[in-house]
Amino acid sequence: MGSRIEATSEGHTSTGCHRFAITRDGGMVLVDDVRRRRAIWLLIALAAVVVLGIAVSPAARKPAPVFRPQVVGYYVDEAGPTGSLGSLREHVQELDVFSPLWHSIYPDGSVDSKVNPEALEIARRARLQILPLINAGENDDTFLRDPAARDRAIAGIMEAVRRYNYDGVFLDVQLLPENGKTFAGSRDLLTDFVRRLRDRLKAERKTLAMAVIPQFETSPDVSAIYDYGALARLVDRVALMTYDRHQTSSPPGPVAPFGWVEGNIKDALKKGFRPGQILLGIATYGYDWPAGQAGGFSRPTREILERAGRLGAEVKWDERFQEPYYVYTAPGDRPREVWFENKHTLKQKISLVRKYRLAGVAIWRLGFEEDDFWRTLRASLRPGAGR
């Protein structure tokens, strides 16, 4: 007995439980097969669109770069356990930039050289960028005011760059008030010096970095020599020396209070520096004052902690300033007050580097740090650590 065939209103036919579509040549195919084939072709088309979208998407072609701040290590040759050489040997793999204090500019424009061949070789083997720290050998701006001394200084710097095959220089001109004299009036002269030096360095494809004293809540007598806006257009990197908020000549207080440091980051950005130019200064030391009085002296963090242990002093944490301190009384002495930077303040400062996407940190200096400093640095800089 044959199947019962019924016509439908949609041009389909039905044979019992099966429905057929009539083809152009009069044949018949199952309607379910037609729908299945259409679904398959639709899925293929959608897959092609997805694959094509992935192929042409810039984000898919190039993943977002991982944020990895640079680490600059300032180096000073000094006898004893707080010299920088031992720290460089042990922790060179943690650094990106090696900045040794080997050259100074004197008032007549002469530039001296006191290079440590062993330290230089360690840095070269580790493939670090080498930017020697070049400071003012005396608190005197004659090399800025006298054109002949200025030109001699720039020539001397370039001679050192070529002789030691440096990658550039790290300029550190600090001219501090003395006997009532300030150097704010030499602001344009310093900018001109930096511009001339930059032109010479760039002609030889070298880097120019510069350390500057912070200007937020800092006396203009100390910091006004730096024209932040002009310097931002000249230097590749700028290191904010965000420490010494309290120092030898001030009463006791935090060395690098968190709010002050952040205020100086904002100030530098407002005045023209880009986040990718800024290196945040990190201190590895503190100060020891007569309690409540000026007249303190600096100590490396490692010595400060060792002394606290020997004296049984209780190290406390100041929540407002985000910095540790302690008070002690040495035998035969009056009470003294110590504020200092350590691994905990380091972690806080790196949180600011991440928050503002800064270029990195500049550590003053190798050899002063406590044992756990590098472990904290490594963990804080690890990708995703700040999330």
GROMACS .gro file of C-alpha atoms in nm:
model
  387
    1MET     CA    1   0.000   0.000   0.000
    2GLY     CA    2   0.174   0.330  -0.111
    3SER     CA    3   0.245   0.630   0.111
    4ARG     CA    4  -0.021   0.895   0.131
    5ILE     CA    5   0.099   1.217  -0.030
    6GLU     CA    6  -0.067   1.550   0.064
    7ALA     CA    7   0.003   1.897  -0.075
    8THR     CA    8   0.069   2.179   0.175
    9SER     CA    9   0.006   2.554   0.149
   10GLU     CA   10   0.384   2.626   0.142
   11GLY     CA   11   0.463   2.419  -0.165
   12HIS     CA   12   0.567   2.124   0.048
   13THR     CA   13   0.414   1.778   0.042
   14SER     CA   14   0.359   1.539   0.327
   15THR     CA   15   0.393   1.160   0.329
   16GLY     CA   16   0.264   1.041   0.659
   17CYS     CA   17   0.506   1.171   0.923
   18HIS     CA   18   0.759   1.309   0.670
   19ARG     CA   19   0.742   1.644   0.490
   20PHE     CA   20   0.908   1.701   0.152
   21ALA     CA   21   0.999   2.008  -0.052
   22ILE     CA   22   0.944   1.994  -0.428
   23THR     CA   23   1.257   2.091  -0.623
   24ARG     CA   24   1.261   2.288  -0.950
   25ASP     CA   25   1.301   1.972  -1.156
   26GLY     CA   26   1.000   1.813  -0.987
   27GLY     CA   27   1.196   1.601  -0.743
   28MET     CA   28   1.147   1.593  -0.371
   29VAL     CA   29   1.382   1.630  -0.073
   30LEU     CA   30   1.309   1.602   0.295
   31VAL     CA   31   1.232   1.941   0.449
   32ASP     CA   32   1.440   1.845   0.756
   33ASP     CA   33   1.742   1.791   0.527
   34VAL     CA   34   1.696   2.135   0.376
   35ARG     CA   35   1.681   2.297   0.718
   36ARG     CA   36   1.984   2.101   0.839
   37ARG     CA   37   2.189   2.209   0.538
   38ARG     CA   38   2.089   2.572   0.587
   39ALA     CA   39   2.190   2.556   0.953
   40ILE     CA   40   2.527   2.406   0.861
   41TRP     CA   41   2.597   2.677   0.604
   42LEU     CA   42   2.493   2.945   0.854
   43LEU     CA   43   2.734   2.808   1.115
   44ILE     CA   44   3.014   2.798   0.857
   45ALA     CA   45   2.945   3.161   0.763
   46LEU     CA   46   2.944   3.271   1.126
   47ALA     CA   47   3.270   3.087   1.193
   48ALA     CA   48   3.430   3.258   0.894
   49VAL     CA   49   3.325   3.600   1.023
   50VAL     CA   50   3.471   3.527   1.367
   51VAL     CA   51   3.800   3.398   1.223
   52LEU     CA   52   3.828   3.695   0.988
   53GLY     CA   53   3.758   3.935   1.273
   54ILE     CA   54   4.032   3.781   1.484
   55ALA     CA   55   4.275   3.791   1.193
   56VAL     CA   56   4.229   4.162   1.126
   57SER     CA   57   4.187   4.281   1.486
   58PRO     CA   58   4.492   4.489   1.596
   59ALA     CA   59   4.443   4.371   1.953
   60ALA     CA   60   4.462   4.010   1.839
   61ARG     CA   61   4.767   4.072   1.623
   62LYS     CA   62   4.955   4.256   1.896
   63PRO     CA   63   4.882   4.186   2.265
   64ALA     CA   64   4.889   4.483   2.500
   65PRO     CA   65   5.246   4.537   2.626
   66VAL     CA   66   5.322   4.418   2.979
   67PHE     CA   67   5.396   4.711   3.213
   68ARG     CA   68   5.752   4.662   3.332
   69PRO     CA   69   5.910   4.963   3.510
   70GLN     CA   70   6.284   5.018   3.474
   71VAL     CA   71   6.521   4.994   3.769
   72VAL     CA   72   6.810   5.241   3.789
   73GLY     CA   73   7.082   5.173   4.044
   74TYR     CA   74   7.303   5.463   4.156
   75TYR     CA   75   7.652   5.344   4.242
   76VAL     CA   76   7.919   5.499   4.467
   77ASP     CA   77   8.268   5.360   4.528
   78GLU     CA   78   8.322   5.360   4.902
   79ALA     CA   79   8.527   5.140   5.132
   80GLY     CA   80   8.344   4.914   5.374
   81PRO     CA   81   8.014   4.726   5.378
   82THR     CA   82   7.806   5.021   5.255
   83GLY     CA   83   8.006   5.062   4.934
   84SER     CA   84   7.812   4.982   4.618
   85LEU     CA   85   8.039   4.720   4.462
   86GLY     CA   86   7.921   4.425   4.673
   87SER     CA   87   7.556   4.506   4.609
   88LEU     CA   88   7.623   4.543   4.236
   89ARG     CA   89   7.792   4.202   4.222
   90GLU     CA   90   7.504   4.034   4.403
   91HIS     CA   91   7.205   4.212   4.249
   92VAL     CA   92   7.314   4.325   3.903
   93GLN     CA   93   7.045   4.104   3.747
   94GLU     CA   94   6.777   4.321   3.914
   95LEU     CA   95   6.893   4.636   3.735
   96ASP     CA   96   6.823   4.785   3.393
   97VAL     CA   97   7.038   5.096   3.420
   98PHE     CA   98   7.375   5.137   3.595
   99SER     CA   99   7.449   5.495   3.705
  100PRO     CA  100   7.787   5.527   3.879
  101LEU     CA  101   7.910   5.851   4.037
  102TRP     CA  102   8.246   5.865   3.859
  103HIS     CA  103   8.253   6.213   3.704
  104SER     CA  104   8.214   6.566   3.843
  105ILE     CA  105   8.206   6.910   3.681
  106TYR     CA  106   8.417   7.179   3.849
  107PRO     CA  107   8.371   7.558   3.831
  108ASP     CA  108   8.631   7.600   3.555
  109GLY     CA  109   8.448   7.339   3.344
  110SER     CA  110   8.698   7.058   3.397
  111VAL     CA  111   8.547   6.710   3.431
  112ASP     CA  112   8.723   6.446   3.638
  113SER     CA  113   8.705   6.068   3.595
  114LYS     CA  114   8.732   5.806   3.870
  115VAL     CA  115   8.611   5.493   3.692
  116ASN     CA  116   8.610   5.152   3.861
  117PRO     CA  117   8.699   4.902   3.584
  118GLU     CA  118   8.559   4.605   3.778
  119ALA     CA  119   8.218   4.765   3.828
  120LEU     CA  120   8.210   4.878   3.466
  121GLU     CA  121   8.284   4.524   3.348
  122ILE     CA  122   8.011   4.376   3.572
  123ALA     CA  123   7.757   4.616   3.423
  124ARG     CA  124   7.872   4.543   3.068
  125ARG     CA  125   7.851   4.166   3.114
  126ALA     CA  126   7.494   4.209   3.242
  127ARG     CA  127   7.413   4.424   2.934
  128LEU     CA  128   7.291   4.713   3.146
  129GLN     CA  129   7.244   5.058   3.001
  130ILE     CA  130   7.534   5.260   3.143
  131LEU     CA  131   7.456   5.624   3.224
  132PRO     CA  132   7.720   5.769   3.459
  133LEU     CA  133   7.598   6.017   3.716
  134ILE     CA  134   7.768   6.353   3.650
  135ASN     CA  135   7.735   6.602   3.933
  136ALA     CA  136   7.861   6.948   4.024
  137GLY     CA  137   8.187   6.888   4.209
  138GLU     CA  138   8.144   7.212   4.404
  139ASN     CA  139   7.843   7.421   4.502
  140ASP     CA  140   7.929   7.675   4.233
  141ASP     CA  141   7.751   7.775   3.912
  142THR     CA  142   8.054   7.927   3.735
  143PHE     CA  143   8.051   7.650   3.475
  144LEU     CA  144   7.700   7.765   3.381
  145ARG     CA  145   7.773   8.141   3.378
  146ASP     CA  146   8.110   8.136   3.198
  147PRO     CA  147   8.070   8.033   2.831
  148ALA     CA  148   8.427   7.901   2.811
  149ALA     CA  149   8.378   7.687   3.125
  150ARG     CA  150   8.041   7.570   2.994
  151ASP     CA  151   8.187   7.457   2.662
  152ARG     CA  152   8.480   7.292   2.840
  153ALA     CA  153   8.240   7.099   3.064
  154ILE     CA  154   8.031   6.973   2.773
  155ALA     CA  155   8.346   6.872   2.582
  156GLY     CA  156   8.474   6.689   2.891
  157ILE     CA  157   8.147   6.500   2.930
  158MET     CA  158   8.149   6.395   2.565
  159GLU     CA  159   8.511   6.283   2.593
  160ALA     CA  160   8.417   6.055   2.884
  161VAL     CA  161   8.117   5.918   2.692
  162ARG     CA  162   8.340   5.824   2.399
  163ARG     CA  163   8.632   5.696   2.604
  164TYR     CA  164   8.422   5.457   2.812
  165ASN     CA  165   8.158   5.391   2.547
  166TYR     CA  166   7.875   5.502   2.774
  167ASP     CA  167   7.515   5.488   2.651
  168GLY     CA  168   7.467   5.848   2.757
  169VAL     CA  169   7.480   6.040   3.085
  170PHE     CA  170   7.272   6.107   3.397
  171LEU     CA  171   7.313   6.475   3.482
  172ASP     CA  172   7.283   6.565   3.852
  173VAL     CA  173   7.333   6.938   3.905
  174GLN     CA  174   7.234   7.026   4.262
  175LEU     CA  175   7.325   7.382   4.362
  176LEU     CA  176   7.201   7.446   4.716
  177PRO     CA  177   7.164   7.775   4.906
  178GLU     CA  178   7.480   7.870   5.091
  179ASN     CA  179   7.565   8.174   5.305
  180GLY     CA  180   7.251   8.351   5.188
  181LYS     CA  181   7.323   8.287   4.821
  182THR     CA  182   7.072   8.095   4.610
  183PHE     CA  183   7.099   7.973   4.252
  184ALA     CA  184   6.742   8.023   4.130
  185GLY     CA  185   6.874   8.300   3.903
  186SER     CA  186   7.077   8.040   3.710
  187ARG     CA  187   6.763   7.862   3.595
  188ASP     CA  188   6.787   7.968   3.230
  189LEU     CA  189   7.162   7.903   3.228
  190LEU     CA  190   7.107   7.545   3.347
  191THR     CA  191   6.839   7.492   3.082
  192ASP     CA  192   7.077   7.625   2.816
  193PHE     CA  193   7.352   7.391   2.939
  194VAL     CA  194   7.116   7.095   2.919
  195ARG     CA  195   7.006   7.195   2.568
  196ARG     CA  196   7.364   7.221   2.442
  197LEU     CA  197   7.461   6.890   2.603
  198ARG     CA  198   7.153   6.723   2.459
  199ASP     CA  199   7.239   6.836   2.107
  200ARG     CA  200   7.587   6.687   2.137
  201LEU     CA  201   7.457   6.361   2.281
  202LYS     CA  202   7.180   6.319   2.026
  203ALA     CA  203   7.428   6.373   1.741
  204GLU     CA  204   7.592   6.052   1.864
  205ARG     CA  205   7.265   5.871   1.943
  206LYS     CA  206   7.318   5.885   2.318
  207THR     CA  207   7.066   5.915   2.604
  208LEU     CA  208   7.027   6.213   2.835
  209ALA     CA  209   6.875   6.157   3.178
  210MET     CA  210   6.863   6.412   3.457
  211ALA     CA  211   6.800   6.409   3.831
  212VAL     CA  212   6.601   6.702   3.972
  213ILE     CA  213   6.500   6.819   4.318
  214PRO     CA  214   6.120   6.803   4.371
  215GLN     CA  215   5.929   7.133   4.364
  216PHE     CA  216   5.605   7.046   4.546
  217GLU     CA  217   5.625   7.168   4.907
  218THR     CA  218   5.997   7.236   4.860
  219SER     CA  219   6.162   7.574   4.907
  220PRO     CA  220   6.214   7.759   4.575
  221ASP     CA  221   6.561   7.848   4.703
  222VAL     CA  222   6.644   7.480   4.660
  223SER     CA  223   6.441   7.374   4.357
  224ALA     CA  224   6.365   7.680   4.141
  225ILE     CA  225   6.681   7.632   3.932
  226TYR     CA  226   6.497   7.358   3.742
  227ASP     CA  227   6.261   7.474   3.466
  228TYR     CA  228   6.047   7.161   3.455
  229GLY     CA  229   5.855   7.264   3.142
  230ALA     CA  230   6.169   7.335   2.939
  231LEU     CA  231   6.359   7.032   3.069
  232ALA     CA  232   6.067   6.804   2.983
  233ARG     CA  233   6.127   6.886   2.617
  234LEU     CA  234   6.499   6.812   2.639
  235VAL     CA  235   6.563   6.502   2.848
  236ASP     CA  236   6.480   6.137   2.780
  237ARG     CA  237   6.436   6.054   3.149
  238VAL     CA  238   6.401   6.259   3.465
  239ALA     CA  239   6.458   6.119   3.813
  240LEU     CA  240   6.257   6.294   4.083
  241MET     CA  241   6.468   6.295   4.398
  242THR     CA  242   6.165   6.227   4.613
  243TYR     CA  243   6.348   6.197   4.942
  244ASP     CA  244   6.501   6.431   5.204
  245ARG     CA  245   6.165   6.591   5.289
  246HIS     CA  246   6.331   6.602   5.629
  247GLN     CA  247   6.710   6.592   5.642
  248THR     CA  248   7.016   6.698   5.839
  249SER     CA  249   6.925   7.064   5.885
  250SER     CA  250   6.555   7.009   5.960
  251PRO     CA  251   6.382   6.877   6.273
  252PRO     CA  252   6.306   6.501   6.277
  253GLY     CA  253   6.043   6.373   6.038
  254PRO     CA  254   5.974   6.135   5.750
  255VAL     CA  255   6.234   6.115   5.474
  256ALA     CA  256   5.988   6.046   5.192
  257PRO     CA  257   5.627   6.072   5.318
  258PHE     CA  258   5.381   5.906   5.083
  259GLY     CA  259   5.154   6.208   5.028
  260TRP     CA  260   5.447   6.436   4.953
  261VAL     CA  261   5.593   6.188   4.704
  262GLU     CA  262   5.259   6.155   4.524
  263GLY     CA  263   5.219   6.532   4.526
  264ASN     CA  264   5.552   6.567   4.348
  265ILE     CA  265   5.453   6.313   4.083
  266LYS     CA  266   5.137   6.514   4.011
  267ASP     CA  267   5.336   6.838   4.008
  268ALA     CA  268   5.591   6.704   3.757
  269LEU     CA  269   5.313   6.577   3.530
  270LYS     CA  270   5.128   6.909   3.550
  271LYS     CA  271   5.443   7.100   3.455
  272GLY     CA  272   5.511   6.900   3.142
  273PHE     CA  273   5.689   6.573   3.211
  274ARG     CA  274   5.525   6.265   3.063
  275PRO     CA  275   5.469   5.954   3.277
  276GLY     CA  276   5.708   5.758   3.055
  277GLN     CA  277   5.986   6.007   3.131
  278ILE     CA  278   5.964   5.997   3.509
  279LEU     CA  279   6.177   5.778   3.734
  280LEU     CA  280   6.066   5.785   4.096
  281GLY     CA  281   6.350   5.833   4.343
  282ILE     CA  282   6.380   5.557   4.604
  283ALA     CA  283   6.589   5.610   4.917
  284THR     CA  284   6.771   5.331   5.098
  285TYR     CA  285   6.864   5.533   5.403
  286GLY     CA  286   6.728   5.748   5.684
  287TYR     CA  287   6.829   6.013   5.938
  288ASP     CA  288   6.912   6.003   6.308
  289TRP     CA  289   6.834   6.328   6.497
  290PRO     CA  290   6.848   6.453   6.854
  291ALA     CA  291   6.482   6.414   6.952
  292GLY     CA  292   6.286   6.722   6.849
  293GLN     CA  293   6.588   6.909   6.712
  294ALA     CA  294   6.777   6.970   6.389
  295GLY     CA  295   7.132   6.847   6.352
  296GLY     CA  296   7.080   6.489   6.241
  297PHE     CA  297   7.297   6.270   6.022
  298SER     CA  298   7.221   6.009   5.759
  299ARG     CA  299   7.257   5.634   5.802
  300PRO     CA  300   7.206   5.347   5.556
  301THR     CA  301   6.885   5.153   5.619
  302ARG     CA  302   7.082   4.835   5.692
  303GLU     CA  303   7.270   5.015   5.973
  304ILE     CA  304   6.953   5.174   6.110
  305LEU     CA  305   6.786   4.834   6.144
  306GLU     CA  306   7.095   4.670   6.292
  307ARG     CA  307   7.119   4.950   6.548
  308ALA     CA  308   6.753   4.917   6.641
  309GLY     CA  309   6.810   4.546   6.702
  310ARG     CA  310   7.116   4.604   6.919
  311LEU     CA  311   6.943   4.871   7.126
  312GLY     CA  312   6.614   4.685   7.153
  313ALA     CA  313   6.432   4.985   7.003
  314GLU     CA  314   6.073   4.931   6.891
  315VAL     CA  315   6.028   5.019   6.524
  316LYS     CA  316   5.686   5.178   6.472
  317TRP     CA  317   5.488   5.260   6.158
  318ASP     CA  318   5.341   5.605   6.103
  319GLU     CA  319   5.010   5.564   5.919
  320ARG     CA  320   4.990   5.926   5.812
  321PHE     CA  321   5.333   5.940   5.649
  322GLN     CA  322   5.358   5.570   5.560
  323GLU     CA  323   5.710   5.545   5.701
  324PRO     CA  324   5.881   5.367   5.992
  325TYR     CA  325   6.057   5.538   6.281
  326TYR     CA  326   6.187   5.469   6.629
  327VAL     CA  327   6.317   5.653   6.934
  328TYR     CA  328   6.612   5.535   7.140
  329THR     CA  329   6.853   5.656   7.404
  330ALA     CA  330   7.216   5.555   7.369
  331PRO     CA  331   7.424   5.516   7.687
  332GLY     CA  332   7.529   5.860   7.809
  333ASP     CA  333   7.326   6.036   7.541
  334ARG     CA  334   6.992   6.213   7.517
  335PRO     CA  335   6.690   6.059   7.336
  336ARG     CA  336   6.724   6.038   6.960
  337GLU     CA  337   6.467   5.997   6.681
  338VAL     CA  338   6.517   5.797   6.361
  339TRP     CA  339   6.307   5.801   6.043
  340PHE     CA  340   6.397   5.587   5.745
  341GLU     CA  341   6.292   5.416   5.423
  342ASN     CA  342   6.278   5.036   5.399
  343LYS     CA  343   6.121   4.745   5.210
  344HIS     CA  344   5.770   4.845   5.320
  345THR     CA  345   5.803   5.202   5.193
  346LEU     CA  346   5.953   5.061   4.873
  347LYS     CA  347   5.636   4.864   4.810
  348GLN     CA  348   5.425   5.175   4.869
  349LYS     CA  349   5.635   5.381   4.627
  350ILE     CA  350   5.612   5.117   4.354
  351SER     CA  351   5.233   5.130   4.390
  352LEU     CA  352   5.264   5.494   4.279
  353VAL     CA  353   5.482   5.395   3.984
  354ARG     CA  354   5.205   5.158   3.875
  355LYS     CA  355   4.924   5.403   3.945
  356TYR     CA  356   5.077   5.676   3.728
  357ARG     CA  357   5.246   5.438   3.478
  358LEU     CA  358   5.588   5.593   3.538
  359ALA     CA  359   5.906   5.486   3.362
  360GLY     CA  360   6.048   5.320   3.673
  361VAL     CA  361   6.251   5.381   3.988
  362ALA     CA  362   6.594   5.527   4.060
  363ILE     CA  363   6.753   5.385   4.376
  364TRP     CA  364   6.987   5.598   4.588
  365ARG     CA  365   7.191   5.400   4.645
  366LEU     CA  366   7.335   5.050   4.604
  367GLY     CA  367   7.491   4.922   4.927
  368PHE     CA  368   7.261   5.103   5.171
  369GLU     CA  369   6.964   4.868   5.135
  370GLU     CA  370   6.844   4.601   5.380
  371ASP     CA  371   6.861   4.231   5.290
  372ASP     CA  372   6.493   4.196   5.192
  373PHE     CA  373   6.494   4.504   4.970
  374TRP     CA  374   6.556   4.316   4.646
  375ARG     CA  375   6.304   4.042   4.718
  376THR     CA  376   6.040   4.309   4.776
  377LEU     CA  377   6.144   4.496   4.463
  378ARG     CA  378   6.121   4.182   4.251
  379ALA     CA  379   5.778   4.088   4.387
  380SER     CA  380   5.641   4.442   4.353
  381LEU     CA  381   5.756   4.475   3.991
  382ARG     CA  382   5.624   4.136   3.883
  383PRO     CA  383   5.355   4.173   3.610
  384GLY     CA  384   5.015   4.184   3.775
  385ALA     CA  385   5.158   4.247   4.123
  386GLY     CA  386   4.976   4.576   4.158
  387ARG     CA  387   4.630   4.441   4.074
   0.00000   0.00000   0.00000
